Coordinates of C-alpha atoms (C1' of nucleotides) in Angstrom, one line a residue:
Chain A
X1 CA -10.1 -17.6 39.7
X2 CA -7.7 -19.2 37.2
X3 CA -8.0 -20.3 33.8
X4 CA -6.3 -23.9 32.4
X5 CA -5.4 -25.1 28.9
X6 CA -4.0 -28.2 28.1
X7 CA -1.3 -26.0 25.8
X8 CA 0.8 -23.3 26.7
X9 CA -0.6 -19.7 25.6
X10 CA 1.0 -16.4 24.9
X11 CA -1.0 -13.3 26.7
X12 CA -2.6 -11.0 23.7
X13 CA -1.8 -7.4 24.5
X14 CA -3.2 -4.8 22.5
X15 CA -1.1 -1.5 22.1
X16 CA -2.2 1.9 20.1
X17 CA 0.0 4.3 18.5
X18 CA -2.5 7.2 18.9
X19 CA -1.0 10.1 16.3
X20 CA -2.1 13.5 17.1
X21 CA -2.5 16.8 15.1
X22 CA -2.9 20.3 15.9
X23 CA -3.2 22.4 13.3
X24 CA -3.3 25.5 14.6
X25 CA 0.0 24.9 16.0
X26 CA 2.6 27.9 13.6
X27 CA 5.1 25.3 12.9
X28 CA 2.7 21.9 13.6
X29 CA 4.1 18.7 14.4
X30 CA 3.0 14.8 14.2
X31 CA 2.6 13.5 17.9
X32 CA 2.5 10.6 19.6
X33 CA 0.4 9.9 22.9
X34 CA 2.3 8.4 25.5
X35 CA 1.9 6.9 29.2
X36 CA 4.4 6.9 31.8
X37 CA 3.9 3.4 33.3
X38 CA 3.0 2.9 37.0
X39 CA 3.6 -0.7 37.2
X40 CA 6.1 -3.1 36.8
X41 CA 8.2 -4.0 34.1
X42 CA 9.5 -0.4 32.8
X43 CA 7.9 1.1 35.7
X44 CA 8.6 4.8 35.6
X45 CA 9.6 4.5 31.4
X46 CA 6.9 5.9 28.7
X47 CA 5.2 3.5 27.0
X48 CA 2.5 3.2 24.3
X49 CA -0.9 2.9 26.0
X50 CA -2.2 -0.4 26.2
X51 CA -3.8 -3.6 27.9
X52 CA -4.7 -7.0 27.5
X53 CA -7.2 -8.8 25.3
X54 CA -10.4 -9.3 27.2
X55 CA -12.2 -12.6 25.9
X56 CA -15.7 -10.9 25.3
X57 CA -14.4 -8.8 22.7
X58 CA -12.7 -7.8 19.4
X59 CA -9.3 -6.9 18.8
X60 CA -11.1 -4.2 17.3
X61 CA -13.1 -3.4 20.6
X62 CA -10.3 -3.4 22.5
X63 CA -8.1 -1.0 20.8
X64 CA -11.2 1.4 20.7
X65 CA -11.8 0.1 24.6
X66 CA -8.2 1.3 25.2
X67 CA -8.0 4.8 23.3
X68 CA -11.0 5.6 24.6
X69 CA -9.6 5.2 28.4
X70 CA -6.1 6.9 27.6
X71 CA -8.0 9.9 25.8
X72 CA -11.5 9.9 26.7
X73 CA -12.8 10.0 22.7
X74 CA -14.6 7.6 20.8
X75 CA -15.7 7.4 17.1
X76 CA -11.7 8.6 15.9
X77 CA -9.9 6.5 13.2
X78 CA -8.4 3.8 14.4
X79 CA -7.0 0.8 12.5
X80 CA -5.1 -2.7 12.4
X81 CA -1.0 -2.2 12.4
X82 CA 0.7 -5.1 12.9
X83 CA 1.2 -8.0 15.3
X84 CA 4.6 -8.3 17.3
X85 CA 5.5 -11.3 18.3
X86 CA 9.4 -11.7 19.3
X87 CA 10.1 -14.2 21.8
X88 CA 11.7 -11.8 24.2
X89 CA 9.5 -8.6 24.3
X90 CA 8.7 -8.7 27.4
X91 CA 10.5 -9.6 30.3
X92 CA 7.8 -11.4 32.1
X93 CA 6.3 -13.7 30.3
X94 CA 5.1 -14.5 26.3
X95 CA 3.1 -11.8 25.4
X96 CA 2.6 -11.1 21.8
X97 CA 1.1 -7.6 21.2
X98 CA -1.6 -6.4 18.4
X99 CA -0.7 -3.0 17.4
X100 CA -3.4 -0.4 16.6
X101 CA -2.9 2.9 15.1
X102 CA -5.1 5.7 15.2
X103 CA -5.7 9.7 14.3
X104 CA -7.4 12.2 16.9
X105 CA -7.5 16.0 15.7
X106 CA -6.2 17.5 18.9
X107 CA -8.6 20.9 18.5
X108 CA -11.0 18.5 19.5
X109 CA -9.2 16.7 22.4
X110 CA -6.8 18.5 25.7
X111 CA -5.1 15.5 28.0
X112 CA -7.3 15.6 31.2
X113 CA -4.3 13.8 32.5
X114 CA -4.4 11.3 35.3
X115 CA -7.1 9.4 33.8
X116 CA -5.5 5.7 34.7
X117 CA -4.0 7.2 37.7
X118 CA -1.1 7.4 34.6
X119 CA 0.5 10.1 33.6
X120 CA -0.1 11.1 29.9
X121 CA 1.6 13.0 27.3
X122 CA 2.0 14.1 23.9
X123 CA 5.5 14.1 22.3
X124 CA 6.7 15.2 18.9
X125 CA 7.6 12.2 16.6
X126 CA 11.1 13.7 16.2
X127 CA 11.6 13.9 20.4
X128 CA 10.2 10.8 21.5
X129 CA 11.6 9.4 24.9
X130 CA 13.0 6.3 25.6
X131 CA 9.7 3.6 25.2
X132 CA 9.6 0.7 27.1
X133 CA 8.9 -3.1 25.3
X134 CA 9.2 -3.1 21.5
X135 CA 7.5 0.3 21.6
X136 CA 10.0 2.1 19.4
X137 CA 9.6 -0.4 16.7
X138 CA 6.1 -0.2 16.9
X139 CA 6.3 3.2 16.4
X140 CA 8.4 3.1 13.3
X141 CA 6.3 0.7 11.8
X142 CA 2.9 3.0 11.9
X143 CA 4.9 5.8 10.7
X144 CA 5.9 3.8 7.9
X145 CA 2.5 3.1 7.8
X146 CA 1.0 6.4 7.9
X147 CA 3.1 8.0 5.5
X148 CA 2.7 5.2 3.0
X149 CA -0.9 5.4 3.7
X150 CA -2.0 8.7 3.9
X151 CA -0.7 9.3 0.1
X152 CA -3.4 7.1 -1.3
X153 CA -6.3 7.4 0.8
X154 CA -7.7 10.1 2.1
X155 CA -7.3 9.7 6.0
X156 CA -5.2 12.9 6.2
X157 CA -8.4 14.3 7.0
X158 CA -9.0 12.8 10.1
X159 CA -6.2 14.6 11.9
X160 CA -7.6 18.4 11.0
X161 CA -11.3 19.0 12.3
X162 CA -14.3 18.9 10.4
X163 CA -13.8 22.0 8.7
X164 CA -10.1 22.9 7.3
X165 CA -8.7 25.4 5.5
X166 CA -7.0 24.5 1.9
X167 CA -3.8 25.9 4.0
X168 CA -4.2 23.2 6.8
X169 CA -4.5 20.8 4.7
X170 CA -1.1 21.4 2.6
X171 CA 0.7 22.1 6.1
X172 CA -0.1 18.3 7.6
X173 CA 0.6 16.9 4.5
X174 CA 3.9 18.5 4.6
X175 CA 3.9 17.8 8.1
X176 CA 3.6 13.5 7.8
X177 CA 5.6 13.4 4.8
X178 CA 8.3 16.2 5.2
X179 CA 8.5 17.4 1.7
X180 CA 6.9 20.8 1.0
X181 CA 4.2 21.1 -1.8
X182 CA 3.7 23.5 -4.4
X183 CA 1.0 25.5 -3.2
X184 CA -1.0 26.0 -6.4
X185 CA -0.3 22.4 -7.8
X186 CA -1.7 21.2 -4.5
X187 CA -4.9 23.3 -4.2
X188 CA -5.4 22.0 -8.2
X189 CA -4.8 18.8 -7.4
X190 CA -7.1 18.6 -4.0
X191 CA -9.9 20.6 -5.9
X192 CA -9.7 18.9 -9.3
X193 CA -10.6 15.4 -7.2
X194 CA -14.2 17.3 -6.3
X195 CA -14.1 16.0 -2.6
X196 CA -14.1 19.1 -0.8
X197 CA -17.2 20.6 0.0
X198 CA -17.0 24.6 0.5
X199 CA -18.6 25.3 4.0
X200 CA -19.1 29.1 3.3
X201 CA -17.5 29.7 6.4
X202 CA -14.2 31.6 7.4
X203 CA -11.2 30.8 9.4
X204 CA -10.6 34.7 10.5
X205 CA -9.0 36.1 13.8
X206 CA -5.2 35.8 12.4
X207 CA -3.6 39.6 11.0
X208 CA -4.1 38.2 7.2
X209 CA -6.3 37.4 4.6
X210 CA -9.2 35.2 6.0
X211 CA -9.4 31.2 4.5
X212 CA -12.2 29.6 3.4
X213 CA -13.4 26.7 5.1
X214 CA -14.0 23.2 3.7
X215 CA -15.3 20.0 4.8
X216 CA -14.5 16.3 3.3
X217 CA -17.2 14.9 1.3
X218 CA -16.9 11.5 2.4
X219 CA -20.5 10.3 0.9
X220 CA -18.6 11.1 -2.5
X221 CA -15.5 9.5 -2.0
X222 CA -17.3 6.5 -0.8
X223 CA -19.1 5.5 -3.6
X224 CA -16.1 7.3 -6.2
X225 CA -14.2 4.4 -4.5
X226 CA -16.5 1.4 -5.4
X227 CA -16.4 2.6 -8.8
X228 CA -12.1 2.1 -8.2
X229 CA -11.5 5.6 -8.0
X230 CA -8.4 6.1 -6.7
X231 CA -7.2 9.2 -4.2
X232 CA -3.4 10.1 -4.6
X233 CA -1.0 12.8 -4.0
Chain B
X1 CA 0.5 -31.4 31.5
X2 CA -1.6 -27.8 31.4
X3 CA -1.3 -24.4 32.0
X4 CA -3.0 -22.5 34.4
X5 CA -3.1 -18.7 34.2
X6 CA -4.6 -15.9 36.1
X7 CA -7.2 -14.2 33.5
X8 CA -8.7 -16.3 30.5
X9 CA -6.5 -15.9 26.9
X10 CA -7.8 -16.5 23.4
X11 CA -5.6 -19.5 21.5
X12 CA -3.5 -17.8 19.1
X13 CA -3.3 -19.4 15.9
X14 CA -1.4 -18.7 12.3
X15 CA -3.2 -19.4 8.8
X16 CA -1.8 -19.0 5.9
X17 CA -2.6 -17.6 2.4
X18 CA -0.6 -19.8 -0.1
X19 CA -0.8 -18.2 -3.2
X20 CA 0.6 -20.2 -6.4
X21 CA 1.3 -19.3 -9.8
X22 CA 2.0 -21.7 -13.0
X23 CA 3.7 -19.6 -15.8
X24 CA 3.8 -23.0 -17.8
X25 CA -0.1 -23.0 -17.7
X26 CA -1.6 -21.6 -21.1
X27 CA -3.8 -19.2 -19.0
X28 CA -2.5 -19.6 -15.6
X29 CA -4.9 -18.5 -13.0
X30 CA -4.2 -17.5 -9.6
X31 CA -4.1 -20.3 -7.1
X32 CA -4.1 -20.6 -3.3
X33 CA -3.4 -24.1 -1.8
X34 CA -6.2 -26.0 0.9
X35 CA -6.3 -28.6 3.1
X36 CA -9.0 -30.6 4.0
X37 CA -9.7 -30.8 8.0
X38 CA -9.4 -34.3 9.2
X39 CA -10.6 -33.3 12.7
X40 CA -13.1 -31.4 14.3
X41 CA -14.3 -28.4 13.6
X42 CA -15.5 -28.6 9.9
X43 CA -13.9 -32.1 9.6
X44 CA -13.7 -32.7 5.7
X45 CA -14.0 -29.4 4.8
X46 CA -11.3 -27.4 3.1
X47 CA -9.1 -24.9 4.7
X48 CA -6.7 -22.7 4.6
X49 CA -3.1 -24.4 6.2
X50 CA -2.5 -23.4 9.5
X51 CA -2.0 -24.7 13.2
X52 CA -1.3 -22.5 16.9
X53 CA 1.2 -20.7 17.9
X54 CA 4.1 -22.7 19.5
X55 CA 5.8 -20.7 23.1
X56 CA 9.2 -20.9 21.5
X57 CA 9.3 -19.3 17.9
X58 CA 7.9 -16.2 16.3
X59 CA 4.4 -15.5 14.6
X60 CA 7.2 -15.6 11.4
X61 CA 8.3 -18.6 12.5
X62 CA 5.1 -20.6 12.8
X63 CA 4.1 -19.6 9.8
X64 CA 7.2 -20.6 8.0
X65 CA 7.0 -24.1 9.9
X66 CA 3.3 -24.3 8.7
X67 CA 4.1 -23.1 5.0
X68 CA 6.8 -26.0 5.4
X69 CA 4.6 -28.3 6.4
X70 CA 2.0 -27.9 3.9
X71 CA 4.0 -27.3 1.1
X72 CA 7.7 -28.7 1.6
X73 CA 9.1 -25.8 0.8
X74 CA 11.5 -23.3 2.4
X75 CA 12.8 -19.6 2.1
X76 CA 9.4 -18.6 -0.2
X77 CA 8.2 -15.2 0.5
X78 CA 6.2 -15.0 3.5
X79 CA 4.4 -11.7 5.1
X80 CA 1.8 -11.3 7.9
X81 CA -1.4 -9.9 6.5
X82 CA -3.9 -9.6 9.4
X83 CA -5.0 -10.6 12.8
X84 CA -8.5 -11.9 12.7
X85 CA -10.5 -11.8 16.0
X86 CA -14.0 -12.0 15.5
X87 CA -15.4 -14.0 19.0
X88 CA -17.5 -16.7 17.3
X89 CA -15.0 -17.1 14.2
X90 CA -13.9 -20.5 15.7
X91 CA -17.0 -22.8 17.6
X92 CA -14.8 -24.6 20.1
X93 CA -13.7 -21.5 22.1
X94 CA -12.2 -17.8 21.4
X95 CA -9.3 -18.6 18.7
X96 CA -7.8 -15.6 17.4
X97 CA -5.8 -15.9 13.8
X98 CA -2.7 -14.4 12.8
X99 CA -2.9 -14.8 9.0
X100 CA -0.2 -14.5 6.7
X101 CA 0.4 -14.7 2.8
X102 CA 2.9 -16.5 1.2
X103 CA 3.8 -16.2 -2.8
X104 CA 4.9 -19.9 -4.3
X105 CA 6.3 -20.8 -7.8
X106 CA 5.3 -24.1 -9.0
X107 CA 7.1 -24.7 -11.2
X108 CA 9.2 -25.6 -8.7
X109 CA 6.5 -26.9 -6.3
X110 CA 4.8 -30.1 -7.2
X111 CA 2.4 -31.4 -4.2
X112 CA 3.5 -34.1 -2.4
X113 CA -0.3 -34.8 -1.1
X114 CA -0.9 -36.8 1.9
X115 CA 2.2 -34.5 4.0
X116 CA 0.3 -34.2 7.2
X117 CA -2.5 -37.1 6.5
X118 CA -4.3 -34.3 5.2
X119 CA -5.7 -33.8 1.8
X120 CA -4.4 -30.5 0.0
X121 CA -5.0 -28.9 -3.1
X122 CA -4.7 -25.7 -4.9
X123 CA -7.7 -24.1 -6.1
X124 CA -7.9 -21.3 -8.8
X125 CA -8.7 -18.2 -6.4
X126 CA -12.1 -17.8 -9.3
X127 CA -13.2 -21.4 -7.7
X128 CA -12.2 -21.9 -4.1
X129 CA -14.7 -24.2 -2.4
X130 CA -16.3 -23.5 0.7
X131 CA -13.9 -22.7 3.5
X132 CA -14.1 -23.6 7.2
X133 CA -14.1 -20.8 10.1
X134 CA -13.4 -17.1 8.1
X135 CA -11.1 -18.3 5.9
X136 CA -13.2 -16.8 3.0
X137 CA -12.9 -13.8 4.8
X138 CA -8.9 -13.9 4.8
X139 CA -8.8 -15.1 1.4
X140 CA -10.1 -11.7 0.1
X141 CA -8.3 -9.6 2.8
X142 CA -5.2 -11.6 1.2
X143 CA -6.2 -10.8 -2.1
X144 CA -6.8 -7.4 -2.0
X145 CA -3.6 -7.2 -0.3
X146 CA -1.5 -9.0 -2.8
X147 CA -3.4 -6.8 -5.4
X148 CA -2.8 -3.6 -4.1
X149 CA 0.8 -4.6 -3.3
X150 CA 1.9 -5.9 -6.7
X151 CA 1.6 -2.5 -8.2
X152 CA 3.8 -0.4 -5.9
X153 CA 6.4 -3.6 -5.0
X154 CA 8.2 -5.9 -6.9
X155 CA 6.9 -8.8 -5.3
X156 CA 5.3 -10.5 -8.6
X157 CA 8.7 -12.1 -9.1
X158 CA 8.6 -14.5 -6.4
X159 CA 5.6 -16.1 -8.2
X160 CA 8.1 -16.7 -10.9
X161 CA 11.4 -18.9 -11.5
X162 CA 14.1 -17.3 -11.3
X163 CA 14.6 -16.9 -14.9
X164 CA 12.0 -15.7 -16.8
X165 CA 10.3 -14.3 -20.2
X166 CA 9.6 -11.0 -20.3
X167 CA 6.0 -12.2 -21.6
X168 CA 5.5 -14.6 -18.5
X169 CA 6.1 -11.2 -16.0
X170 CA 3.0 -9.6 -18.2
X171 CA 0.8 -12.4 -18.1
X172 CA 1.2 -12.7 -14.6
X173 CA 0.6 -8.5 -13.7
X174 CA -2.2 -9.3 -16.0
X175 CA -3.6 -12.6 -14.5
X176 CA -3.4 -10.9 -10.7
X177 CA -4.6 -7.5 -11.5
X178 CA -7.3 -9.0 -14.1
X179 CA -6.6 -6.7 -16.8
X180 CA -4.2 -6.1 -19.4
X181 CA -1.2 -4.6 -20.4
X182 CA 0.0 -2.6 -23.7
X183 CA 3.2 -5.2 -24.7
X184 CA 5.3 -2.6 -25.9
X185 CA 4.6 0.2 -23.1
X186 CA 5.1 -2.7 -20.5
X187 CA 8.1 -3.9 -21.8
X188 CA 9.2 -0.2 -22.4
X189 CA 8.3 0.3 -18.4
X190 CA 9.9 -2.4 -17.0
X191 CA 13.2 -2.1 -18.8
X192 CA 13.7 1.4 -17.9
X193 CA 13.7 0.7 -14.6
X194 CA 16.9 -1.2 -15.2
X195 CA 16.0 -3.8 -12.9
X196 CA 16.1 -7.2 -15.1
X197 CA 19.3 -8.2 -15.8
X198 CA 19.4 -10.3 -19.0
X199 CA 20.6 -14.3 -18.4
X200 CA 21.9 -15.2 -21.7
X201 CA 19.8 -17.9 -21.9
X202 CA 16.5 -17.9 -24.3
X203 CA 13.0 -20.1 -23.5
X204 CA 12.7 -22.8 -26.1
X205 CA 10.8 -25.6 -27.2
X206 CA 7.6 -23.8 -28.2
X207 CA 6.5 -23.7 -31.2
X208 CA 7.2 -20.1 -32.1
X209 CA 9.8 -17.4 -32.0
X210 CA 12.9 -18.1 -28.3
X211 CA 12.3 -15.6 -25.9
X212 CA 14.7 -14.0 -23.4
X213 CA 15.1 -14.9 -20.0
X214 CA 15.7 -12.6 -17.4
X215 CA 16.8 -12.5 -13.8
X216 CA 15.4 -9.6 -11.5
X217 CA 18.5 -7.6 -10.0
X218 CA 17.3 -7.8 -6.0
X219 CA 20.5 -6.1 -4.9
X220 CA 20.2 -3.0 -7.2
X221 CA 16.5 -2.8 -6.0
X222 CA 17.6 -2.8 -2.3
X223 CA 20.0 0.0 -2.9
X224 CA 17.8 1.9 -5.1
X225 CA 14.8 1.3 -2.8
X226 CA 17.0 2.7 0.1
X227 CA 17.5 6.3 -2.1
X228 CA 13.9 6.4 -1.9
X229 CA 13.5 5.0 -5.3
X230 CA 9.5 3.7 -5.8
X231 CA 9.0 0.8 -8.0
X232 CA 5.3 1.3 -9.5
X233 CA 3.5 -0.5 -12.5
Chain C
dT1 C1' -3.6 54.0 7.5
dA2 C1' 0.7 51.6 6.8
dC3 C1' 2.6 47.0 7.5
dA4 C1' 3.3 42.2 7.8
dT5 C1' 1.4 38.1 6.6
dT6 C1' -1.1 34.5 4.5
dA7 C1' -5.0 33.4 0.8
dG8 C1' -5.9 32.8 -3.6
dT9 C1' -5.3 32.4 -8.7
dG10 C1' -3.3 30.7 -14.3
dT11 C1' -0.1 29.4 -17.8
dA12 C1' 3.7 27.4 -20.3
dA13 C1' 7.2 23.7 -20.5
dA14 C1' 8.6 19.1 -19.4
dA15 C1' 7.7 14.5 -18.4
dT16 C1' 4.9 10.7 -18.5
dA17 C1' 1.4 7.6 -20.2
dC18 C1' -1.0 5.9 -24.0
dA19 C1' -2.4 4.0 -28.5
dC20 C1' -0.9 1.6 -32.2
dA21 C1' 1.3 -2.5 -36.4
dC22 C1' 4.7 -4.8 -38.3
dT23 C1' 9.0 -8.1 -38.8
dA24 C1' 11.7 -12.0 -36.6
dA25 C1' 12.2 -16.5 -34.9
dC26 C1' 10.9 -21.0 -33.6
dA27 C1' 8.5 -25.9 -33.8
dT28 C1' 5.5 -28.6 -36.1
dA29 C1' 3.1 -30.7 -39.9
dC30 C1' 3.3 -31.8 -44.4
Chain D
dG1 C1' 12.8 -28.4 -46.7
dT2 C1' 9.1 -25.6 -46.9
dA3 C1' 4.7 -23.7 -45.5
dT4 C1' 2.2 -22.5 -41.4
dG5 C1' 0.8 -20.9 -36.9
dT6 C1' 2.2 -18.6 -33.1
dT7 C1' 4.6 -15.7 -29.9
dA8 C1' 8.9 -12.4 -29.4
dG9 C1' 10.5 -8.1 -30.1
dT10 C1' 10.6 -3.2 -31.4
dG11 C1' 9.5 2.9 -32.1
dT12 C1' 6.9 7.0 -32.7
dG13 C1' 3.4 10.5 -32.4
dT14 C1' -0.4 12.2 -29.3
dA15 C1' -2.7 13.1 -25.1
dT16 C1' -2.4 13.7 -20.4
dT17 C1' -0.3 14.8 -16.2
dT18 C1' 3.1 17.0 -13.6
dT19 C1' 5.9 20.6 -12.6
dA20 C1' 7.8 25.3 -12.1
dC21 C1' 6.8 29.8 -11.2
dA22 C1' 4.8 35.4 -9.3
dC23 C1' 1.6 38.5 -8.4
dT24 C1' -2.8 40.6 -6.2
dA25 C1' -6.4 40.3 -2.3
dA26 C1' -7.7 40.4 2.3
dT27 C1' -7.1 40.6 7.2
dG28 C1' -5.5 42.1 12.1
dT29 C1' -2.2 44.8 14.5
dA30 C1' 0.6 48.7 15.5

DNA sequence: TACATTAGTGTAAAATACACACTAACATAC
DNA sequence: GTATGTTAGTGTGTATTTTACACTAATGTA
């Protein structure tokens, strides 16, 4: 089957930069979910995952479509990045290329690798291989993002599980925007916004004091926002 | 001639989100500038400029050639905003959008109607008329965007001349963000950041006290931007 | 039970944001 | 040329926010 137009049309690709998060790492780094591609062009190079626009859905749907095959989760964060569009970024043909960025909180997740028949991988933002396409400026681009992002709403949250410690929290902050925190200015600041809700539970089992447990109250933030509340740190 | 392809693709099309500014105006109001459709779909209704993607330039570059189109102009500020996808947003067949926003002064803009056979005409954003596919939609995307923006870079200025008063930057903060500013803790602001540089040359012809133009100092903001500097109002 | 390690807490000083009112200068009308 | 209406331009004190900073509490392991 083949499709005609009487005007010439780019292919719409749609490619995720999927940022993962493991807190419970000692020193824990932002990572990047990669593919090693089994087809031509760039066979053999890591890529961000990816695939084309399918007419029946979204943009939307097909990020969500595609980080659910490369990871097997559904219902994570995921949102619009940018659209690339130079004339030459890839070899084949006019593709232009929606980019999607999205958090997954990697307690929750292990690579079953091999789940495309492609080989999968997490690497450190700071060790990043070679990427195939425009990849490495996609890349840039939702780290800009992120980082610009994640200081004035509250989607920080979505990389640690449902229940964090106060501790956690500082550490990925740290983490995404490598500057370190004051530890009491930040556990003021965090509690004086009234958006963390304490679980009564206990992160024990490391040889120190135990951490208490806290979950996001997103109800509250929700409707703080409509009244143009604004979260910043 | 057509073009015949393997799998099915969306059209790809560019819109953009004029936005125009008057400083001469007593309460100038925030404008964005609409075509009406001569053809099919929503023939006779307003919409926002825009046309498809051409093989050989850039989303950048079609939306520049559209923004020249419509307006005349050249080298205004230009940024993509969003890629709109929903399936039934266009009722001839699956059109995605790349929309884009544009900032124009006009004062040195005067429409030139009739460029394309088409009717435009800028609207006050507080009465836009009924739009065709989801331009609505972008319109507010755009507008939230160029609100949230405005505070944290120093893009107001390309909605102004070159050379401006000092009272014409507060109005204009004031008119986008839709509130208002303290005159002496704005000006007190703004100067410390050591951005303006002063022209020399005064605003006259009004029947009250000459004000002081000034010129916004884009190099030093580049370099200062580069040390990390944050401009914020 | 000693030790190493992280959790958890308050206060004072500095910086920033905010509220506020008058004189200066211009064009116009008389 | 003088009175008038209107906007330009300026400083200070107060409240709020941000920052710097150090010790005790609790846990698991050796």
């Amino acid at each position: 089957m083949s499709y005609t137009y009487p005007q010439p049309r780019p292919a719409v690709a749609v490619d995720c930069v999927i940022f993962g998060y493991d807190h419970r790492q000692h020193m824990p780094e932002l990572q990047i979910l990669c593919i090693q591609r089994s087809i031509e062009p760039f066979r053999g190079q890591w890529a961000l995952p990816g695939g084309f626009l399918r007419l029946h859905e979204t943009l939307d749907q097909a990020a969500a479509r595609e980080l659910h095959e490369e990871t097997g989760l559904e219902s994570v964060y995921i949102e619009q990045l940018y659209t690339f569009s130079a004339l030459d970024r890839d070899p084949r043909e006019r593709v232009i290329s929606v980019a999607y960025f999205a958090l997954v909180n990697l307690e929750r997740y292990t690579l079953h690798a091999g789940t495309d028949a492609a080989q999968a991988a997490w690497f450190s933002v700071a060790k990043l291989p070679a990427l195939a396409f425009d990849h490495k400026m996609i890349v840039k681009v939702a780290l800009e993002r992120l980082r610009g992002k994640i200081r004035y709403q509250p989607i920080g949250f979505e990389l640690l599980p449902d229940e964090f410690t106060l501790s956690e929290l500082q550490t990925l902050y740290e983490t995404i925007l490598e500057r370190s925190f004051d530890k009491r200015n930040f556990r003021k600041k965090i509690h004086d916004y009234g958006l963390l809700i304490e679980t009564g539970g206990m992160r024990r089992g490391k040889p120190h004091r135990a951490a208490r447990l806290y979950r996001f109250d997103t109800k509250r933030y929700k409707a703080l926002e409509k009244r143009g509340f604004m979260f910043e740190l």
